Amino acid sequence: MDQLLLKLEDNFEEMVSIRRYLHEHPELSHQEIHTPAYIANYHQELGLEVREFVGGRGVVATLKGSKPGKTVALRADFDALAIQELNDVPYKSKNDGVMHACGHDGHTATLLVLAKALTEMRDQLSGTIVFIHQHAEELAPGGAKAMIEDGCLDGVDVIFGTHLWAPTPLGEVLVREGAIMAAADRFEIVIQGKGGHGAEPQHSVDAIVVGAHFVTQLQTIVSRRIAPLESAVVTLGQFEAINPFNVIADTVKMQGTVRAFDEQVRRQMKEEIELLLKATCLGMHADYRFDYFDGYPPVVNHVEQTQLVAQIANETPGVEKVTVCSPFMIGEDYGYYMQHVPGTFFFTGAKDPDWETVYPHHHARFDFDERAMLIAAKVLGQATLEFLLTEQREEE
């Protein structure tokens, strides 16, 4: 373990350099070309087996130890967001309108340098380590599902992943058994009324009034139809009806999102929304169209792997605090991996203590303390080695 920590510390400057290069050259989801090529080339220079275009644009590199054993997968995402960066830093994005505003550049740099350190320890490894570099996390249907279908988890026994998290102070690691992130679904609604003159509503069906009734009742689903000890969110982000001031609207369009940690609650939310929409439109003589799009599943951590990461983090230099966090209502397609193999996903605090203002993820001024990458690599690497060593001892 100490050898790994020293190797990571010795290569921290390279980790920062990689992160900053990737930050300067961000690419959008499903449009990644240079980033996966860069990742593949790095692994190839390490002498690892590399598969490109996995599930579309993903990269999978495999490190085989000198002795047989179990297989651990480590995952990092590498896509960016359609945001114009406003930071005044030397490594500012060079791609207009595209920015690494969620830390995926840091995730990638962390995994690449960790792969380098572990490769230098190949002769001491019993088992296999698979480095999964995933495209398109930010845009559903995402890259995880496609990469799994293309075999990225074949032969994998366990998976670990982390997210650099700017709201949490550097030195703090967040873990949680069970659901740590929510399912994230999307829906679209069209209410069809009957347009007419604003002075003669009796001859029309006002789609705005119908829509307004629906919106005001929508939040009663969570407060009155979902059990109080369960969690769910439904949010309307769009309500559109564009008409002249004196015309009764015949059409209203809405879009929204549903979040839930439990699959049964997730299904119930979908059913309740349509039931309410149907009843509202029926009672007010309107028609409707309801389209519901299943997004990412909840990220549900397995107990054994979460306990392992918590134990490792508590012993890792640079980690000052390990916190059992509350679950987050944000979504991540990492949950797909743990539908197939056991694993865990944790958050690595990346808030620079010297910054007066910390901008949230997906903000045009987002940034993070790069020292968090070193902590993330140490926890991921040590958890990997501990798992392989434990399995080796049990087999002996």
Coordinates of C-alpha atoms in Angstrom, one line a residue, residues 17-315:
S17 CA -0.9 18.4 -16.1
I18 CA -3.2 15.8 -17.6
R19 CA -6.3 17.4 -16.0
R20 CA -5.4 20.8 -17.2
Y21 CA -4.8 19.6 -20.8
L22 CA -8.2 17.9 -20.8
H23 CA -9.8 21.0 -19.3
E24 CA -8.5 23.0 -22.2
H25 CA -9.8 20.5 -24.7
P26 CA -13.4 19.5 -23.6
E27 CA -15.7 17.6 -25.8
L28 CA -19.5 17.2 -25.5
S29 CA -21.3 13.9 -24.8
H30 CA -21.5 11.5 -27.8
Q31 CA -19.1 13.9 -29.7
E32 CA -15.9 12.8 -28.0
I33 CA -13.1 12.2 -30.5
H34 CA -9.8 13.5 -29.2
T35 CA -10.3 12.7 -25.5
P36 CA -10.8 8.9 -26.0
A37 CA -7.9 8.8 -28.4
Y38 CA -5.7 10.6 -25.7
I39 CA -6.9 8.1 -23.1
A40 CA -6.2 5.1 -25.3
N41 CA -2.8 6.3 -26.3
Y42 CA -1.8 6.8 -22.6
H43 CA -2.8 3.3 -21.7
Q44 CA -1.1 1.8 -24.8
E45 CA 2.1 3.5 -23.8
L46 CA 1.8 1.8 -20.4
G47 CA 1.7 -1.5 -22.3
L48 CA -1.9 -2.3 -21.3
E49 CA -4.5 -4.1 -23.4
V50 CA -6.8 -1.4 -24.8
R51 CA -10.2 -1.6 -26.4
E52 CA -11.5 1.6 -28.2
F53 CA -15.0 2.6 -29.3
V54 CA -16.5 0.4 -26.5
G55 CA -20.3 1.1 -26.6
G56 CA -19.6 3.9 -29.0
R57 CA -16.8 6.1 -27.7
G58 CA -15.7 4.4 -24.5
V59 CA -12.2 3.1 -23.8
V60 CA -11.4 0.0 -21.7
A61 CA -7.8 -0.8 -20.6
T62 CA -6.9 -4.0 -18.8
L63 CA -4.0 -4.6 -16.5
K64 CA -3.2 -8.3 -15.7
G65 CA -1.2 -9.0 -12.6
S66 CA 1.6 -11.6 -12.5
K67 CA -0.7 -14.0 -10.7
P68 CA -4.3 -15.0 -11.3
G69 CA -7.0 -13.6 -9.1
K70 CA -10.3 -11.6 -9.1
T71 CA -11.0 -8.7 -11.4
V72 CA -11.7 -5.1 -10.2
A73 CA -13.1 -2.4 -12.4
L74 CA -12.5 1.3 -11.9
R75 CA -14.6 3.8 -13.8
A76 CA -14.1 7.4 -14.8
D77 CA -16.2 9.6 -17.1
F78 CA -14.7 12.1 -19.6
D79 CA -17.4 14.2 -21.3
A80 CA -18.0 17.9 -20.9
L81 CA -20.9 20.3 -20.9
A82 CA -22.3 22.9 -23.3
I83 CA -21.2 25.9 -21.1
Q84 CA -19.1 28.9 -22.0
E85 CA -16.3 29.0 -19.4
L86 CA -15.9 32.2 -17.5
N87 CA -12.9 31.3 -15.4
D88 CA -9.7 33.3 -15.9
V89 CA -7.2 30.5 -15.5
P90 CA -4.2 29.4 -17.7
Y91 CA -6.0 26.1 -18.5
K92 CA -9.3 27.8 -19.6
S93 CA -11.3 25.9 -22.2
K94 CA -10.1 26.5 -25.8
N95 CA -13.3 25.1 -27.2
D96 CA -16.0 27.8 -27.5
G97 CA -19.2 27.0 -25.7
V98 CA -17.8 23.7 -24.2
M99 CA -16.4 23.3 -20.6
H100 CA -15.5 20.7 -18.1
A101 CA -17.8 22.0 -15.5
C102 CA -18.4 18.9 -13.5
G103 CA -14.9 17.5 -12.8
H104 CA -14.8 14.8 -15.4
D105 CA -11.3 16.0 -16.5
G106 CA -10.2 15.3 -13.0
H107 CA -11.8 11.9 -12.9
T108 CA -9.9 11.0 -16.1
A109 CA -6.6 12.3 -14.9
T110 CA -7.0 10.4 -11.6
L111 CA -7.7 7.1 -13.3
L112 CA -4.9 7.5 -15.8
V113 CA -2.2 8.2 -13.3
L114 CA -3.5 5.5 -11.0
A115 CA -3.2 3.1 -13.9
K116 CA 0.4 4.1 -14.3
A117 CA 1.2 3.5 -10.7
L118 CA -0.6 0.2 -10.6
T119 CA 1.1 -0.9 -13.8
E120 CA 4.5 -0.3 -12.2
M121 CA 3.4 -2.7 -9.5
R122 CA 2.2 -5.4 -11.9
D123 CA 4.7 -8.0 -10.6
Q124 CA 3.1 -7.8 -7.2
L125 CA -0.5 -8.0 -8.4
S126 CA -2.7 -11.1 -8.1
G127 CA -5.7 -10.5 -10.3
T128 CA -6.8 -8.1 -13.0
I129 CA -7.7 -4.4 -13.0
V130 CA -10.0 -3.0 -15.7
F131 CA -10.0 0.8 -16.3
I132 CA -13.3 1.9 -17.7
H133 CA -13.3 5.3 -19.3
Q134 CA -16.8 6.2 -20.1
H135 CA -18.2 8.7 -22.5
A136 CA -21.5 10.6 -22.4
E137 CA -22.4 10.5 -18.7
E138 CA -24.0 13.9 -18.9
L139 CA -26.6 13.1 -21.6
A140 CA -29.1 10.3 -21.3
P141 CA -29.1 7.5 -22.4
G142 CA -25.5 7.9 -21.4
G143 CA -22.5 5.8 -22.1
A144 CA -22.6 3.2 -19.2
K145 CA -25.4 1.1 -20.6
A146 CA -23.9 0.9 -24.0
M147 CA -20.4 0.0 -22.7
I148 CA -21.9 -2.7 -20.5
E149 CA -23.7 -4.2 -23.5
D150 CA -20.4 -4.1 -25.4
G151 CA -18.7 -6.2 -22.7
C152 CA -16.9 -3.7 -20.4
L153 CA -17.9 -5.7 -17.3
D154 CA -17.2 -9.2 -18.7
G155 CA -15.3 -11.1 -16.1
V156 CA -15.5 -8.2 -13.6
D157 CA -16.1 -9.2 -9.9
V158 CA -16.5 -5.7 -8.3
I159 CA -16.4 -2.1 -9.4
F160 CA -15.4 1.2 -7.6
G161 CA -15.9 4.8 -8.7
T162 CA -15.8 8.3 -7.3
H163 CA -17.0 11.8 -8.1
L164 CA -14.8 14.8 -7.2
W165 CA -17.3 17.0 -5.2
A166 CA -16.6 20.7 -5.0
P167 CA -19.3 21.5 -2.3
T168 CA -17.5 19.2 0.2
P169 CA -14.2 20.3 1.8
L170 CA -10.9 18.9 0.7
G171 CA -10.0 16.0 2.9
E172 CA -13.6 14.7 3.4
V173 CA -14.9 11.6 1.8
L174 CA -18.7 10.9 1.5
V175 CA -19.9 7.3 1.6
R176 CA -23.3 5.6 2.0
E177 CA -24.7 2.1 1.9
G178 CA -27.7 1.7 -0.3
A179 CA -29.1 4.4 -2.5
I180 CA -26.7 7.4 -2.7
M181 CA -28.0 9.0 -5.9
A182 CA -31.5 9.1 -7.4
A183 CA -33.1 7.8 -10.6
A184 CA -33.5 10.7 -13.0
D185 CA -36.4 10.6 -15.4
R186 CA -37.9 13.1 -17.8
F187 CA -41.4 13.7 -19.1
E188 CA -43.2 15.8 -21.8
I189 CA -46.8 16.8 -21.7
V190 CA -49.0 18.4 -24.4
I191 CA -52.4 19.6 -23.4
Q192 CA -54.7 20.1 -26.3
G193 CA -57.6 22.5 -25.9
K194 CA -59.6 24.5 -28.3
G195 CA -58.5 28.0 -29.2
G196 CA -60.8 31.0 -29.7
H197 CA -61.4 34.6 -29.1
G198 CA -60.4 35.9 -25.7
A199 CA -63.8 37.5 -25.3
E200 CA -65.7 34.3 -25.9
P201 CA -64.3 31.6 -23.6
Q202 CA -67.6 29.6 -23.7
H203 CA -66.7 28.5 -27.2
S204 CA -63.2 27.4 -26.3
V205 CA -61.2 25.0 -24.1
D206 CA -58.5 27.1 -22.5
A207 CA -55.4 25.0 -22.5
I208 CA -53.6 27.5 -20.1
V209 CA -56.3 27.1 -17.5
V210 CA -56.3 23.3 -17.8
G211 CA -52.5 23.4 -17.5
A212 CA -52.6 25.7 -14.5
H213 CA -55.0 23.3 -12.7
F214 CA -52.7 20.4 -13.4
V215 CA -49.6 22.3 -12.2
T216 CA -51.1 23.4 -8.9
Q217 CA -52.2 19.8 -8.2
L218 CA -48.9 18.2 -9.3
Q219 CA -47.1 18.6 -6.0
T220 CA -49.8 16.8 -4.1
I221 CA -48.6 13.6 -5.7
V222 CA -45.5 13.7 -3.4
S223 CA -47.3 15.1 -0.4
R224 CA -50.4 12.9 -0.6
R225 CA -49.7 9.8 -2.8
I226 CA -46.1 8.9 -1.9
A227 CA -45.5 7.4 1.6
P228 CA -44.1 10.0 4.0
L229 CA -41.0 8.0 4.7
E230 CA -40.1 7.7 1.0
S231 CA -38.5 10.4 -1.1
A232 CA -39.5 11.8 -4.5
V233 CA -39.3 15.0 -6.4
V234 CA -41.3 16.2 -9.4
T235 CA -40.3 19.5 -11.0
L236 CA -41.7 21.3 -14.0
G237 CA -39.0 23.1 -15.8
Q238 CA -41.0 24.3 -18.8
F239 CA -44.6 25.6 -19.3
E240 CA -45.0 27.0 -22.7
A241 CA -48.1 28.7 -24.3
I242 CA -47.3 31.4 -26.8
N243 CA -50.3 33.3 -28.1
P244 CA -51.5 36.9 -28.8
F245 CA -52.9 38.6 -25.6
N246 CA -56.5 38.3 -26.8
V247 CA -56.4 34.7 -28.0
I248 CA -57.3 31.6 -25.9
A249 CA -54.5 29.1 -26.1
D250 CA -55.3 25.8 -27.7
T251 CA -52.0 24.1 -26.7
V252 CA -49.8 24.1 -23.7
K253 CA -46.4 22.2 -23.6
M254 CA -44.7 21.2 -20.5
Q255 CA -41.5 19.4 -19.6
G256 CA -40.3 18.1 -16.2
T257 CA -38.2 15.7 -14.3
V258 CA -38.9 13.0 -11.7
R259 CA -36.4 11.9 -9.1
A260 CA -36.6 8.9 -6.7
F261 CA -34.4 6.5 -4.9
D262 CA -36.7 3.5 -4.9
E263 CA -37.8 1.8 -8.1
Q264 CA -41.3 1.2 -6.8
V265 CA -41.7 4.9 -6.0
R266 CA -40.3 5.7 -9.4
R267 CA -43.0 3.7 -11.1
Q268 CA -45.7 5.1 -8.9
M269 CA -44.7 8.7 -9.7
K270 CA -45.0 8.0 -13.4
E271 CA -48.5 6.4 -12.9
E272 CA -49.7 9.1 -10.6
I273 CA -48.7 11.9 -13.0
E274 CA -50.6 10.5 -15.9
L275 CA -53.6 9.7 -13.7
L276 CA -53.8 13.3 -12.5
L277 CA -53.2 14.6 -16.1
K278 CA -56.0 12.3 -17.4
A279 CA -58.5 13.3 -14.7
T280 CA -57.7 17.0 -15.1
C281 CA -58.1 17.0 -18.9
L282 CA -61.2 14.9 -18.7
G283 CA -62.9 17.2 -16.2
M284 CA -62.1 20.3 -18.3
H285 CA -62.8 18.8 -21.8
A286 CA -59.2 18.8 -23.1
D287 CA -57.1 16.1 -24.6
Y288 CA -53.5 15.3 -23.7
R289 CA -50.3 13.5 -24.7
F290 CA -48.0 12.2 -22.1
D291 CA -44.5 10.9 -22.9
Y292 CA -42.3 9.5 -20.1
F293 CA -38.6 8.8 -20.6
D294 CA -36.8 6.5 -18.2
G295 CA -33.5 8.1 -17.4
Y296 CA -30.7 6.7 -15.2
P297 CA -31.5 4.2 -12.5
P298 CA -30.7 5.1 -8.9
V299 CA -27.1 4.5 -7.8
V300 CA -27.4 1.8 -5.1
N301 CA -24.2 1.0 -3.2
H302 CA -23.5 -2.5 -2.0
V303 CA -22.7 -2.9 1.7
E304 CA -19.5 -4.8 1.6
Q305 CA -17.7 -2.6 -0.9
T306 CA -18.9 0.6 0.8
Q307 CA -17.6 -0.6 4.1
L308 CA -14.3 -1.4 2.4
V309 CA -14.0 2.1 0.9
A310 CA -14.9 3.7 4.3
Q311 CA -12.2 1.7 6.0
I312 CA -9.6 2.5 3.4
A313 CA -10.5 6.2 3.4
N314 CA -10.1 6.4 7.2
E315 CA -6.6 5.1 6.8

